[in-house]
XYZ file of C-alpha atoms in Angstrom:
738
model
C -24.568 -13.358 34.136
C -22.726 -16.682 34.096
C -19.450 -16.718 35.965
C -16.381 -15.668 33.960
C -18.357 -15.251 30.754
C -16.509 -13.404 28.006
C -17.539 -10.129 26.522
C -18.865 -10.432 23.035
C -18.443 -7.566 20.582
C -21.461 -6.610 18.573
C -20.960 -3.847 16.059
C -23.934 -1.744 15.053
C -23.446 2.031 15.072
C -21.118 1.625 18.045
C -19.518 -1.229 19.925
C -21.758 -2.745 22.573
C -20.540 -5.313 25.082
C -22.989 -7.982 26.131
C -23.006 -11.590 27.238
C -23.521 -14.460 24.842
C -26.833 -15.124 26.573
C -28.041 -11.630 25.703
C -26.807 -12.159 22.166
C -28.746 -15.383 21.728
C -31.912 -13.762 23.021
C -31.804 -11.469 19.979
C -31.662 -14.215 17.367
C -35.411 -14.213 16.748
C -35.189 -10.730 15.311
C -34.215 -11.961 11.875
C -36.120 -14.691 10.093
C -33.554 -14.981 7.306
C -30.513 -15.176 9.510
C -29.831 -18.754 8.513
C -28.752 -17.305 5.190
C -26.284 -14.875 6.760
C -24.304 -16.904 9.232
C -20.616 -17.592 9.245
C -18.121 -18.652 11.837
C -14.561 -17.507 12.289
C -12.666 -19.913 14.491
C -9.498 -18.827 16.256
C -7.444 -21.760 17.478
C -5.371 -21.229 20.565
C -2.574 -23.152 18.895
C -2.194 -20.987 15.842
C -3.526 -18.268 13.665
C -7.227 -17.738 13.312
C -8.989 -19.329 10.347
C -12.419 -18.621 9.110
C -14.656 -21.658 9.194
C -17.924 -20.538 7.726
C -20.772 -22.883 8.308
C -22.860 -21.576 5.511
C -20.762 -19.923 2.845
C -18.808 -17.293 4.675
C -16.471 -15.199 2.686
C -12.743 -15.026 2.930
C -10.776 -11.974 3.977
C -13.413 -10.885 6.375
C -16.048 -10.186 3.747
C -19.561 -11.199 4.560
C -21.194 -13.671 2.198
C -24.538 -15.384 2.305
C -25.206 -19.018 1.502
C -28.143 -19.231 -0.879
C -31.310 -20.963 0.236
C -34.316 -22.387 -1.568
C -37.244 -19.997 -1.852
C -39.628 -22.709 -0.699
C -39.885 -26.453 -0.178
C -41.599 -27.061 -3.525
C -38.674 -25.551 -5.404
C -36.264 -27.857 -3.582
C -38.364 -30.986 -4.202
C -38.684 -30.099 -7.889
C -34.909 -29.661 -8.093
C -34.297 -33.101 -6.575
C -36.987 -34.685 -8.768
C -35.588 -32.950 -11.859
C -32.111 -34.254 -11.068
C -33.149 -37.837 -10.332
C -35.773 -38.174 -13.086
C -33.851 -38.091 -16.335
C -33.558 -39.639 -19.764
C -32.878 -43.063 -18.240
C -36.437 -43.198 -16.867
C -37.802 -42.866 -20.404
C -35.458 -44.982 -22.472
C -33.614 -47.274 -20.051
C -36.201 -48.471 -17.524
C -38.787 -49.667 -20.131
C -36.062 -51.643 -21.917
C -34.932 -53.335 -18.688
C -38.519 -54.034 -17.752
C -39.195 -55.750 -21.078
C -35.887 -57.606 -21.108
C -36.048 -58.881 -17.533
C -39.468 -60.391 -17.110
C -42.003 -57.669 -17.810
C -44.128 -56.859 -14.786
C -42.102 -59.306 -12.678
C -39.090 -56.963 -12.985
C -40.877 -54.440 -10.776
C -40.544 -56.804 -7.792
C -36.705 -56.898 -7.595
C -36.599 -53.215 -8.514
C -38.884 -52.240 -5.608
C -37.025 -54.485 -3.159
C -33.661 -52.990 -4.117
C -35.108 -49.469 -4.091
C -35.978 -50.027 -0.420
C -32.702 -51.792 0.486
C -30.257 -49.633 -1.484
C -31.940 -46.613 -3.040
C -33.855 -44.944 -0.215
C -31.226 -45.517 2.550
C -28.379 -44.109 0.424
C -30.503 -41.239 -0.863
C -31.471 -40.397 2.740
C -27.808 -40.595 3.763
C -26.680 -38.124 1.088
C -29.536 -35.726 1.856
C -28.734 -35.874 5.569
C -24.983 -35.213 5.343
C -25.475 -32.359 2.879
C -28.151 -30.735 5.003
C -26.242 -31.284 8.264
C -22.857 -29.934 7.185
C -24.187 -27.499 4.537
C -21.321 -28.047 2.152
C -20.789 -29.545 -1.283
C -19.402 -33.049 -1.678
C -15.749 -32.015 -1.161
C -16.480 -30.195 2.095
C -18.809 -32.893 3.414
C -16.377 -35.802 3.054
C -13.357 -33.755 4.162
C -15.303 -32.841 7.271
C -16.465 -36.373 8.053
C -13.065 -37.945 7.437
C -10.177 -35.870 6.042
C -8.399 -38.984 4.776
C -11.482 -39.847 2.715
C -11.731 -36.314 1.342
C -10.923 -37.645 -2.116
C -14.497 -38.971 -2.332
C -15.721 -35.443 -3.013
C -13.108 -34.809 -5.689
C -13.939 -38.166 -7.329
C -17.620 -37.144 -7.433
C -16.664 -33.875 -9.154
C -14.562 -35.690 -11.767
C -17.380 -38.151 -12.525
C -19.897 -35.282 -12.734
C -17.660 -33.532 -15.251
C -17.260 -36.665 -17.387
C -21.017 -37.287 -17.373
C -21.823 -33.636 -18.126
C -19.551 -33.764 -21.193
C -21.598 -36.410 -23.002
C -24.999 -35.879 -21.346
C -25.285 -32.413 -22.846
C -24.507 -33.912 -26.254
C -27.690 -35.995 -25.911
C -29.577 -32.780 -25.116
C -28.083 -31.243 -28.272
C -29.383 -34.202 -30.314
C -32.844 -33.598 -28.862
C -32.567 -29.893 -29.694
C -31.734 -30.768 -33.305
C -34.768 -33.057 -33.646
C -36.902 -30.432 -31.889
C -35.834 -27.805 -34.426
C -36.614 -30.165 -37.327
C -40.111 -31.036 -36.055
C -41.802 -27.830 -37.253
C -42.615 -29.149 -40.716
C -45.234 -31.326 -42.336
C -44.501 -34.065 -43.187
C -41.688 -34.731 -40.762
C -38.298 -34.989 -42.515
C -37.856 -38.605 -41.385
C -41.290 -39.584 -42.679
C -39.955 -41.350 -45.792
C -36.728 -42.156 -47.575
C -35.227 -39.406 -49.702
C -35.021 -39.762 -53.476
C -31.762 -39.454 -55.382
C -31.978 -37.892 -58.841
C -29.465 -38.173 -61.635
C -29.614 -37.350 -65.318
C -31.407 -40.528 -66.325
C -33.418 -41.758 -63.340
C -34.703 -41.209 -59.814
C -34.243 -43.832 -57.147
C -34.519 -44.276 -53.384
C -31.368 -43.670 -51.346
C -29.821 -47.197 -51.079
C -28.736 -46.800 -47.439
C -32.277 -45.775 -46.492
C -33.888 -48.526 -48.566
C -31.818 -51.171 -46.764
C -32.738 -49.861 -43.301
C -35.669 -47.483 -42.684
C -36.473 -43.798 -43.036
C -35.999 -42.979 -39.331
C -32.822 -45.061 -39.047
C -31.355 -43.368 -42.105
C -32.260 -39.919 -40.829
C -30.641 -40.578 -37.444
C -27.366 -41.992 -38.690
C -26.907 -40.033 -41.926
C -28.811 -36.740 -41.688
C -28.430 -36.042 -37.960
C -25.089 -37.641 -37.032
C -23.544 -38.163 -40.493
C -21.756 -40.967 -38.690
C -18.448 -42.522 -39.764
C -17.897 -46.267 -40.115
C -15.661 -46.554 -37.030
C -14.283 -44.627 -34.078
C -10.904 -44.383 -35.822
C -12.419 -42.266 -38.620
C -12.918 -38.835 -37.061
C -14.435 -37.265 -40.143
C -14.367 -33.650 -38.923
C -16.983 -31.657 -37.021
C -20.689 -31.984 -37.735
C -21.573 -28.272 -37.855
C -25.295 -28.817 -37.193
C -24.589 -30.698 -33.973
C -21.855 -28.221 -33.015
C -24.386 -25.380 -33.101
C -26.871 -27.437 -31.084
C -24.180 -28.291 -28.517
C -23.336 -24.596 -28.175
C -27.037 -23.854 -27.615
C -27.287 -26.631 -24.991
C -24.281 -25.361 -23.009
C -25.538 -21.775 -23.291
C -28.864 -22.799 -21.730
C -27.111 -24.638 -18.907
C -24.757 -21.707 -18.283
C -27.543 -19.111 -18.174
C -29.671 -21.264 -15.880
C -26.796 -21.977 -13.463
C -24.946 -18.650 -13.453
C -26.749 -17.356 -10.360
C -26.816 -20.720 -8.610
C -30.096 -21.967 -7.181
C -31.579 -18.459 -7.430
C -31.656 -18.856 -11.218
C -31.809 -22.641 -11.678
C -34.490 -22.970 -8.974
C -36.924 -20.880 -10.997
C -36.215 -22.865 -14.169
C -37.088 -26.054 -12.250
C -40.767 -25.122 -12.158
C -40.914 -25.663 -15.907
C -38.146 -28.196 -16.560
C -39.357 -30.589 -13.831
C -43.121 -30.334 -14.366
C -43.376 -30.095 -18.162
C -42.225 -33.719 -18.794
C -45.136 -34.986 -16.689
C -47.601 -32.959 -18.748
C -46.169 -34.461 -21.940
C -46.108 -38.017 -20.559
C -49.774 -37.817 -19.518
C -50.734 -36.347 -22.905
C -48.857 -39.131 -24.695
C -50.470 -41.770 -22.477
C -53.996 -40.535 -23.187
C -53.318 -40.182 -26.914
C -51.571 -43.532 -27.270
C -54.344 -45.398 -25.429
C -56.743 -44.215 -28.137
C -54.571 -45.748 -30.865
C -55.090 -49.242 -32.259
C -52.675 -51.792 -30.821
C -51.670 -49.791 -27.734
C -53.185 -52.329 -25.343
C -51.197 -55.095 -27.062
C -48.016 -53.248 -26.118
C -49.101 -52.668 -22.504
C -50.266 -56.271 -22.156
C -46.931 -57.512 -23.486
C -45.107 -55.170 -21.145
C -46.771 -56.244 -17.924
C -47.188 -59.950 -18.611
C -44.878 -61.356 -15.896
C -42.219 -63.894 -16.816
C -41.546 -65.233 -13.341
C -38.763 -67.613 -14.364
C -36.492 -64.768 -15.469
C -36.901 -63.019 -12.121
C -34.750 -65.635 -10.366
C -31.700 -64.982 -12.549
C -28.864 -63.057 -10.801
C -28.387 -60.835 -13.842
C -31.888 -59.402 -13.396
C -31.139 -58.369 -9.811
C -27.796 -56.868 -10.784
C -29.359 -54.778 -13.537
C -32.199 -53.732 -11.217
C -29.687 -52.617 -8.556
C -27.672 -50.670 -11.127
C -30.809 -48.939 -12.403
C -31.909 -48.017 -8.844
C -28.439 -46.665 -8.213
C -28.279 -44.405 -11.254
C -31.968 -43.440 -11.293
C -31.573 -41.556 -7.996
C -28.288 -39.883 -8.971
C -26.346 -41.357 -6.057
C -22.655 -40.499 -5.801
C -22.736 -37.556 -8.202
C -22.734 -34.935 -5.475
C -25.799 -33.196 -6.893
C -28.040 -34.581 -4.135
C -25.610 -33.349 -1.463
C -25.237 -29.946 -3.156
C -28.989 -29.350 -3.405
C -29.650 -30.441 0.195
C -26.841 -28.202 1.491
C -29.045 -25.180 0.742
C -31.747 -26.420 3.135
C -32.413 -25.367 6.700
C -30.953 -27.860 9.117
C -34.308 -28.784 10.624
C -35.802 -29.792 7.263
C -37.299 -33.311 7.312
C -34.911 -34.885 4.796
C -36.244 -38.391 5.562
C -39.618 -37.430 4.125
C -37.842 -35.891 1.119
C -35.852 -39.089 0.492
C -38.916 -41.334 0.492
C -41.004 -38.880 -1.545
C -38.435 -38.290 -4.302
C -37.569 -42.012 -4.517
C -41.174 -43.040 -5.102
C -41.843 -40.139 -7.480
C -38.873 -41.446 -9.453
C -40.266 -44.995 -9.421
C -43.763 -43.984 -10.517
C -42.308 -41.778 -13.240
C -40.446 -44.815 -14.588
C -43.668 -46.855 -14.579
C -45.569 -44.015 -16.279
C -42.868 -43.701 -18.938
C -42.950 -47.471 -19.467
C -46.709 -47.358 -20.028
C -46.301 -44.582 -22.581
C -43.393 -46.237 -24.396
C -45.088 -49.601 -24.789
C -48.459 -48.141 -25.681
C -46.743 -46.263 -28.525
C -44.603 -49.281 -29.476
C -47.756 -51.429 -29.472
C -49.329 -49.005 -31.945
C -46.170 -49.094 -34.077
C -46.050 -52.900 -33.922
C -49.665 -53.071 -35.065
C -48.834 -50.981 -38.131
C -45.763 -53.089 -38.900
C -47.786 -56.308 -38.564
C -50.490 -54.972 -40.887
C -47.818 -54.267 -43.516
C -46.302 -57.697 -42.946
C -49.689 -59.428 -43.298
C -50.460 -57.554 -46.528
C -47.060 -58.409 -48.016
C -47.190 -62.101 -47.067
C -50.820 -62.515 -48.136
C -49.858 -61.338 -51.613
C -46.996 -63.815 -51.486
C -49.440 -66.645 -50.653
C -51.694 -65.602 -53.560
C -48.770 -65.890 -55.986
C -47.858 -69.317 -54.557
C -51.364 -70.808 -54.935
C -51.067 -73.840 -57.225
C -47.282 -73.410 -57.194
C -46.317 -74.792 -53.822
C -49.484 -74.070 -51.832
C -52.756 -75.910 -52.553
C -55.961 -73.914 -52.455
C -57.479 -76.460 -50.072
C -55.093 -75.281 -47.335
C -56.764 -71.873 -47.207
C -59.669 -71.739 -44.713
C -62.997 -71.190 -46.514
C -63.935 -68.001 -44.660
C -60.789 -66.217 -45.866
C -61.215 -64.313 -49.139
C -57.849 -64.035 -50.911
C -59.311 -62.096 -53.830
C -58.938 -59.002 -51.626
C -55.579 -59.480 -49.835
C -55.786 -56.077 -48.161
C -58.930 -57.204 -46.303
C -57.227 -60.207 -44.642
C -57.031 -59.615 -40.907
C -54.054 -60.396 -38.680
C -55.978 -63.283 -37.110
C -56.894 -64.774 -40.512
C -53.282 -64.618 -41.654
C -52.103 -66.248 -38.414
C -54.530 -69.128 -39.052
C -53.344 -69.551 -42.678
C -49.726 -69.450 -41.555
C -50.318 -72.112 -38.907
C -52.100 -74.498 -41.325
C -49.539 -74.085 -44.118
C -46.629 -74.561 -41.726
C -48.185 -77.726 -40.274
C -48.969 -79.323 -43.675
C -45.846 -78.137 -45.535
C -43.498 -78.917 -42.703
C -40.534 -79.996 -44.833
C -40.895 -77.460 -47.633
C -42.071 -74.569 -45.481
C -38.709 -72.720 -45.203
C -38.561 -72.505 -49.019
C -41.843 -70.590 -49.133
C -40.281 -67.578 -47.350
C -43.346 -66.662 -45.294
C -43.015 -64.527 -42.160
C -45.088 -65.267 -39.046
C -46.050 -61.573 -38.621
C -46.312 -62.022 -34.861
C -46.930 -58.950 -32.775
C -45.118 -60.632 -29.886
C -41.960 -61.002 -31.962
C -42.223 -57.398 -33.086
C -42.549 -56.206 -29.482
C -39.680 -58.438 -28.393
C -37.291 -56.411 -30.536
C -35.977 -54.628 -27.484
C -34.618 -51.143 -28.066
C -33.167 -48.679 -25.604
C -31.363 -45.369 -25.454
C -30.975 -43.464 -28.691
C -32.429 -46.373 -30.634
C -35.712 -45.959 -28.754
C -35.904 -42.172 -28.723
C -34.539 -41.256 -32.137
C -35.545 -44.283 -34.222
C -38.428 -46.376 -32.818
C -40.381 -43.546 -31.177
C -39.889 -41.140 -34.072
C -41.126 -43.796 -36.492
C -44.249 -44.337 -34.385
C -44.943 -40.599 -34.256
C -44.917 -40.328 -38.056
C -48.166 -42.339 -37.985
C -49.804 -40.080 -35.379
C -52.417 -37.612 -36.567
C -50.822 -34.136 -36.328
C -47.423 -35.796 -36.037
C -45.348 -32.542 -35.978
C -47.143 -31.425 -32.799
C -46.374 -34.677 -31.014
C -42.784 -34.634 -32.236
C -42.288 -31.102 -30.886
C -43.766 -32.129 -27.524
C -41.696 -35.300 -27.290
C -38.319 -33.729 -28.017
C -39.082 -30.703 -25.854
C -39.795 -33.202 -23.073
C -36.414 -34.888 -23.664
C -34.673 -31.498 -23.534
C -36.336 -30.675 -20.205
C -35.591 -34.088 -18.731
C -31.968 -33.699 -19.743
C -31.686 -30.146 -18.411
C -33.107 -31.140 -15.021
C -30.409 -33.772 -14.654
C -27.733 -31.421 -16.016
C -28.553 -28.787 -13.396
C -27.930 -31.313 -10.616
C -24.782 -32.608 -12.294
C -23.282 -29.129 -12.747
C -24.304 -28.186 -9.193
C -22.365 -31.267 -8.079
C -19.265 -29.649 -9.636
C -19.761 -25.974 -8.794
C -20.954 -26.098 -5.173
C -17.985 -28.136 -3.807
C -15.460 -26.003 -5.702
C -17.032 -22.720 -4.584
C -17.215 -23.920 -0.959
C -13.589 -25.028 -1.089
C -11.793 -22.396 -3.124
C -14.073 -19.372 -2.574
C -14.277 -18.343 -6.224
C -17.034 -16.267 -7.784
C -19.936 -18.472 -8.864
C -20.430 -16.564 -12.122
C -16.794 -16.911 -13.206
C -16.606 -20.585 -12.287
C -19.906 -21.385 -14.039
C -18.893 -19.684 -17.286
C -15.403 -21.203 -17.150
C -16.762 -24.703 -16.510
C -19.272 -24.451 -19.381
C -16.707 -23.055 -21.842
C -14.227 -25.800 -20.943
C -16.904 -28.497 -21.225
C -18.074 -27.182 -24.606
C -14.499 -27.152 -25.885
C -13.897 -30.759 -24.822
C -17.410 -31.661 -26.002
C -16.433 -30.936 -29.608
C -14.989 -34.457 -29.480
C -18.583 -35.752 -29.348
C -19.931 -33.766 -32.297
C -17.460 -34.943 -34.911
C -18.689 -37.682 -37.222
C -17.407 -40.408 -34.900
C -18.754 -38.591 -31.829
C -21.541 -41.094 -31.146
C -18.931 -43.773 -30.467
C -17.234 -41.542 -27.870
C -20.600 -40.966 -26.207
C -20.994 -44.749 -25.894
C -17.443 -45.034 -24.510
C -17.975 -42.384 -21.828
C -21.407 -43.774 -20.970
C -20.012 -47.270 -20.411
C -16.731 -46.498 -18.642
C -16.622 -43.013 -17.089
C -19.376 -43.395 -14.507
C -20.507 -46.915 -13.633
C -17.529 -48.351 -11.753
C -16.233 -45.045 -10.277
C -19.661 -44.103 -8.916
C -20.095 -47.513 -7.298
C -16.724 -47.089 -5.581
C -17.679 -43.568 -4.463
C -20.981 -44.675 -2.924
C -19.394 -47.670 -1.173
C -16.861 -45.287 0.412
C -19.623 -42.822 1.334
C -21.517 -45.540 3.159
C -18.374 -46.808 4.916
C -17.283 -43.270 5.852
C -20.567 -42.489 7.593
C -21.366 -45.885 9.128
C -17.914 -47.052 10.177
C -15.438 -44.149 10.153
C -17.675 -41.394 11.481
C -19.790 -43.845 13.464
C -23.386 -44.880 12.915
C -24.320 -44.095 16.526
C -22.974 -40.547 16.254
C -24.733 -40.129 12.921
C -28.020 -41.208 14.496
C -27.517 -38.644 17.276
C -26.979 -35.969 14.636
C -30.116 -37.051 12.794
C -32.152 -36.932 16.004
C -30.829 -33.448 16.732
C -31.518 -32.315 13.168
C -34.894 -33.947 12.509
C -36.335 -33.787 16.011
C -36.973 -37.561 16.062
C -34.891 -40.729 15.916
C -34.957 -42.394 12.475
C -36.200 -45.952 12.226
C -33.793 -48.679 13.308
C -34.258 -50.036 9.791
C -31.763 -47.407 8.589
C -29.297 -48.290 11.341
C -28.947 -51.870 10.111
C -29.178 -50.895 6.447
C -26.330 -48.372 6.663
C -24.152 -50.488 8.901
C -24.549 -53.952 7.390
C -27.027 -54.645 4.582
C -26.424 -51.765 2.151
C -22.578 -51.970 2.245
C -22.726 -55.722 1.607
C -25.150 -55.283 -1.308
C -23.016 -52.474 -2.731
C -19.866 -54.589 -2.513
C -21.654 -57.460 -4.298
C -22.834 -55.044 -6.994
C -19.348 -53.557 -7.300
C -17.777 -57.016 -7.577
C -20.241 -58.222 -10.210
C -19.820 -55.001 -12.221
C -16.045 -55.347 -12.061
C -16.206 -58.987 -13.199
C -18.543 -58.054 -16.056
C -16.187 -55.264 -17.104
C -13.250 -57.672 -17.233
C -15.189 -60.498 -18.925
C -16.665 -58.235 -21.616
C -14.100 -56.890 -24.092
C -14.537 -53.137 -24.677
C -16.669 -52.745 -27.786
C -19.165 -50.433 -29.465
C -21.873 -50.638 -32.122
C -20.653 -49.138 -35.388
C -22.945 -48.152 -38.263
C -21.671 -49.616 -41.533
C -22.872 -47.367 -44.348
C -22.572 -49.867 -47.218
C -24.503 -52.581 -45.376
C -26.847 -50.089 -43.646
C -26.754 -51.935 -40.355
C -25.057 -51.886 -36.972
C -22.065 -54.088 -36.304
C -20.285 -54.705 -33.019
C -16.622 -53.675 -33.183
C -13.854 -53.755 -30.621
C -12.096 -50.570 -29.590
C -8.615 -50.077 -31.064
C -5.683 -50.274 -28.592
C -5.708 -46.521 -27.972
C -9.453 -46.725 -27.333
C -8.937 -49.377 -24.659
C -6.322 -47.120 -23.043
C -8.853 -44.266 -22.999
C -11.502 -46.538 -21.422
C -9.109 -47.588 -18.661
C -7.934 -43.991 -18.188
C -11.498 -42.788 -17.657
C -11.994 -45.240 -14.781
C -8.571 -44.512 -13.264
C -8.909 -40.707 -13.483
C -12.328 -40.808 -11.840
C -11.152 -42.963 -8.913
C -7.625 -41.528 -8.538
C -8.529 -38.622 -6.173
C -9.480 -41.103 -3.428
C -6.031 -42.764 -2.959
C -4.189 -39.504 -3.731
C -5.923 -37.510 -0.979
C -5.658 -40.458 1.407
C -1.899 -40.644 0.802
C -1.417 -36.885 1.190
C -3.281 -36.947 4.493
C -1.700 -40.156 5.757
C 1.863 -38.962 5.172
C 1.014 -35.461 6.478
C 1.894 -33.813 3.180
C -1.355 -31.929 3.764
C -1.748 -30.874 7.402
C -4.522 -32.766 9.159
C -4.902 -30.345 12.072
C -8.490 -30.437 13.216
C -8.230 -29.374 16.828
C -8.527 -26.088 18.659
C -10.801 -24.194 21.005
C -12.396 -20.851 20.441
C -15.198 -18.582 21.347
C -17.070 -16.360 19.002
C -18.350 -12.836 18.664
C -21.108 -11.381 16.531
C -21.242 -8.563 14.001
C -24.154 -7.615 11.749
C -25.450 -11.099 11.233
C -22.097 -12.862 11.379
C -19.919 -14.333 14.077
C -16.467 -12.926 14.763
C -13.538 -14.524 16.481
C -12.308 -13.979 20.005
C -9.661 -16.290 21.423
C -10.152 -18.522 24.448
C -7.295 -19.324 26.777
C -6.949 -23.079 27.273
C -6.769 -23.017 31.040
C -9.600 -20.596 31.730
C -12.860 -21.832 33.185
C -15.750 -20.572 31.092
C -19.262 -21.532 32.061
C -20.572 -19.541 29.135
C -18.791 -21.612 26.513
C -20.908 -22.160 23.449
C -20.344 -25.899 23.801
C -23.435 -26.661 25.871
C -22.302 -24.556 28.817
C -19.183 -26.599 29.554
C -15.709 -25.332 30.227
C -13.138 -25.834 27.497
C -11.516 -28.588 29.460
C -14.805 -30.442 29.697
C -16.065 -29.603 26.259
C -16.286 -32.420 23.750
C -13.696 -32.697 21.045
C -14.564 -30.475 18.097
C -14.605 -33.400 15.710
C -17.729 -33.983 13.636
C -18.533 -37.053 15.699
C -20.009 -34.942 18.472
C -23.209 -32.989 18.247
C -22.263 -29.595 16.900
C -25.348 -27.870 18.213
C -26.238 -26.718 21.704
C -29.616 -26.336 23.341
C -31.061 -22.877 23.683
C -30.467 -21.303 27.037
C -33.352 -18.861 26.975
C -36.868 -19.723 27.983
C -36.352 -23.163 29.411
C -33.227 -23.433 31.463
C -29.921 -24.858 30.362
C -31.346 -28.271 29.595
C -34.451 -27.251 27.710
C -34.505 -29.242 24.475
C -35.743 -26.990 21.701
C -35.827 -27.250 17.939
C -32.493 -28.295 16.490
C -30.041 -25.447 16.038
C -32.399 -22.913 17.539
C -35.760 -21.776 16.305
C -34.750 -21.247 12.703
C -32.122 -23.955 12.295
C -29.441 -21.278 11.941
C -25.748 -21.287 12.708
C -25.565 -19.030 15.769
C -25.475 -21.990 18.127
C -22.632 -23.799 16.469
C -20.097 -25.353 18.776
C -16.372 -25.188 18.157
C -15.626 -26.175 14.611
C -12.410 -27.804 13.470
C -10.247 -26.250 10.815
C -12.142 -27.345 7.758
C -9.856 -29.844 6.040
C -10.951 -28.660 2.631
C -9.143 -25.360 3.152
C -5.870 -27.285 2.931
C -6.838 -28.674 -0.437
């Protein structure tokens, strides 16, 4: 027995006194004990406080922190969160806009310099401290505890409008079980004397009309509320009900849903890729997509947009990554997870880009065929009346205009334009160029609900493909929603010890109630407002502070020691220099450029004008600008507020104290240590309290096992199972004050 070791109470059927060494020798008896561990710390300076490492209950009640059933479930959860709607409708647009295949070069470089290091950092702190975002950043630096609250606010803002997009997909999904599809052609209007095509549809297109009038029934401006759209209200209720049911039991329920929601989109994408490659014109789209435009790659704007896309593609700053990783064992190789998920995300974006442009190439081919037929008939009518017959190449037979190929028309167009140079504009001929058609860049809802739906109307068995496509969008959205909601629930449950079921239902009911703002007739404009202003700048600020908190406040050297203890190996020095110098500098540059762009660009939105049947850019009214500014301020406000409360000691920042622990039925129970007593059996690596390191997170919070290899035997981090028995003294968790 070590000299002066304390008796430790272990309660089974009766109290048994034994040394801490005997206690630790029994830890192998339970393989699941990492789920059942909690610490109660009793400071010698004050009253005892429970500081549960996992998810210990308050008032002496034992609670278990959930854990993933297996590694695959965890990886699917992270992939489902990071791979979202942006991979399908944002990345292809940026790729086309910023140099085609050349855009992949800056994207990959910034993925390595910004994406993977920050993703690894969030995984590591969540797994190490096993808390949500509030607990993690309170623990690392109490004065920066507002980072976690800011993440929760941003998650809530994003969840409000993101689930509206899922509700739109649900509506289109429900309307896809009919042949022909309802957006296949323009509706006819009948009156007493005649039947005519709906003017708004005739001026635009069938899919555009269906999106703006049938689905959204959109108003002409954000100032015209127009009342609730009942169809979208029902779909929004269904979307929030699905999220609530999937999240109500935490990762035990959402983890099982991940098997379908994360894998099904890949099945659909591969099916779409195979089908679209068999369609005429698909290779034109892919060729256009990946033809590199190297000159554009040197523009700063391309790099800024690539960095922003990397940033949001991985879900950095939301707290979902930290929340998911907090349910891992501490000896999980989170470095491997970071690299794996990052590259899965990248290859998913490339796969989605292939699918999108193969389908758009097919659509462009159909549009060009219609254009050629229309303009060939126009040339026939102009023969002898502005166009001489000698200008038509001899091998082209204009007696059958429908048989004129795209290449033949391009040759006629070139000859006529060259000969009739001065009078050519009066002829009103279109070039019918597939390149120009493919250059009509679309993104977001315009891609998913207008361009893609139009292409699918020309697919054989179009209802089947429409059902598959919108079911894929629903699953992509749900995967991201699970991570976003987890980024809200986990920190709040860790901090305030509320029942997960009650908090989940309350959060979803509140979000649905506020979300009614987005399903009124002007709701689409509010979605655009929240998308532009509620997340971008606040999340950049959050991630900059996360990086600074770990690398400079906590200390990069201490963090590397923790990683070595946790992973069993020292991470590459690459991460040392990334976290300390390169990534913060790049983030500050990105933050500065985003801030400048926000100031230089007046707040505006695209309004659909019903009479003209086209979109028109409009500025927000004064109250709208106030709302935009308020969104940014509310999201960032927790950071200075918590800092001020801590700095001026309005919230106590007491993080010191020494204690020993006792054990009871899978949990650790307090027993006070006297400051002056020598204790060779202290749980802080066998040192006496006077010699023990400060219980701040900067020091390694794990000890080496004392059984089987002497006091200095270096075993797996945190014992055999990565559990919490071997925790050193913990500070009063700052989050308990908040």
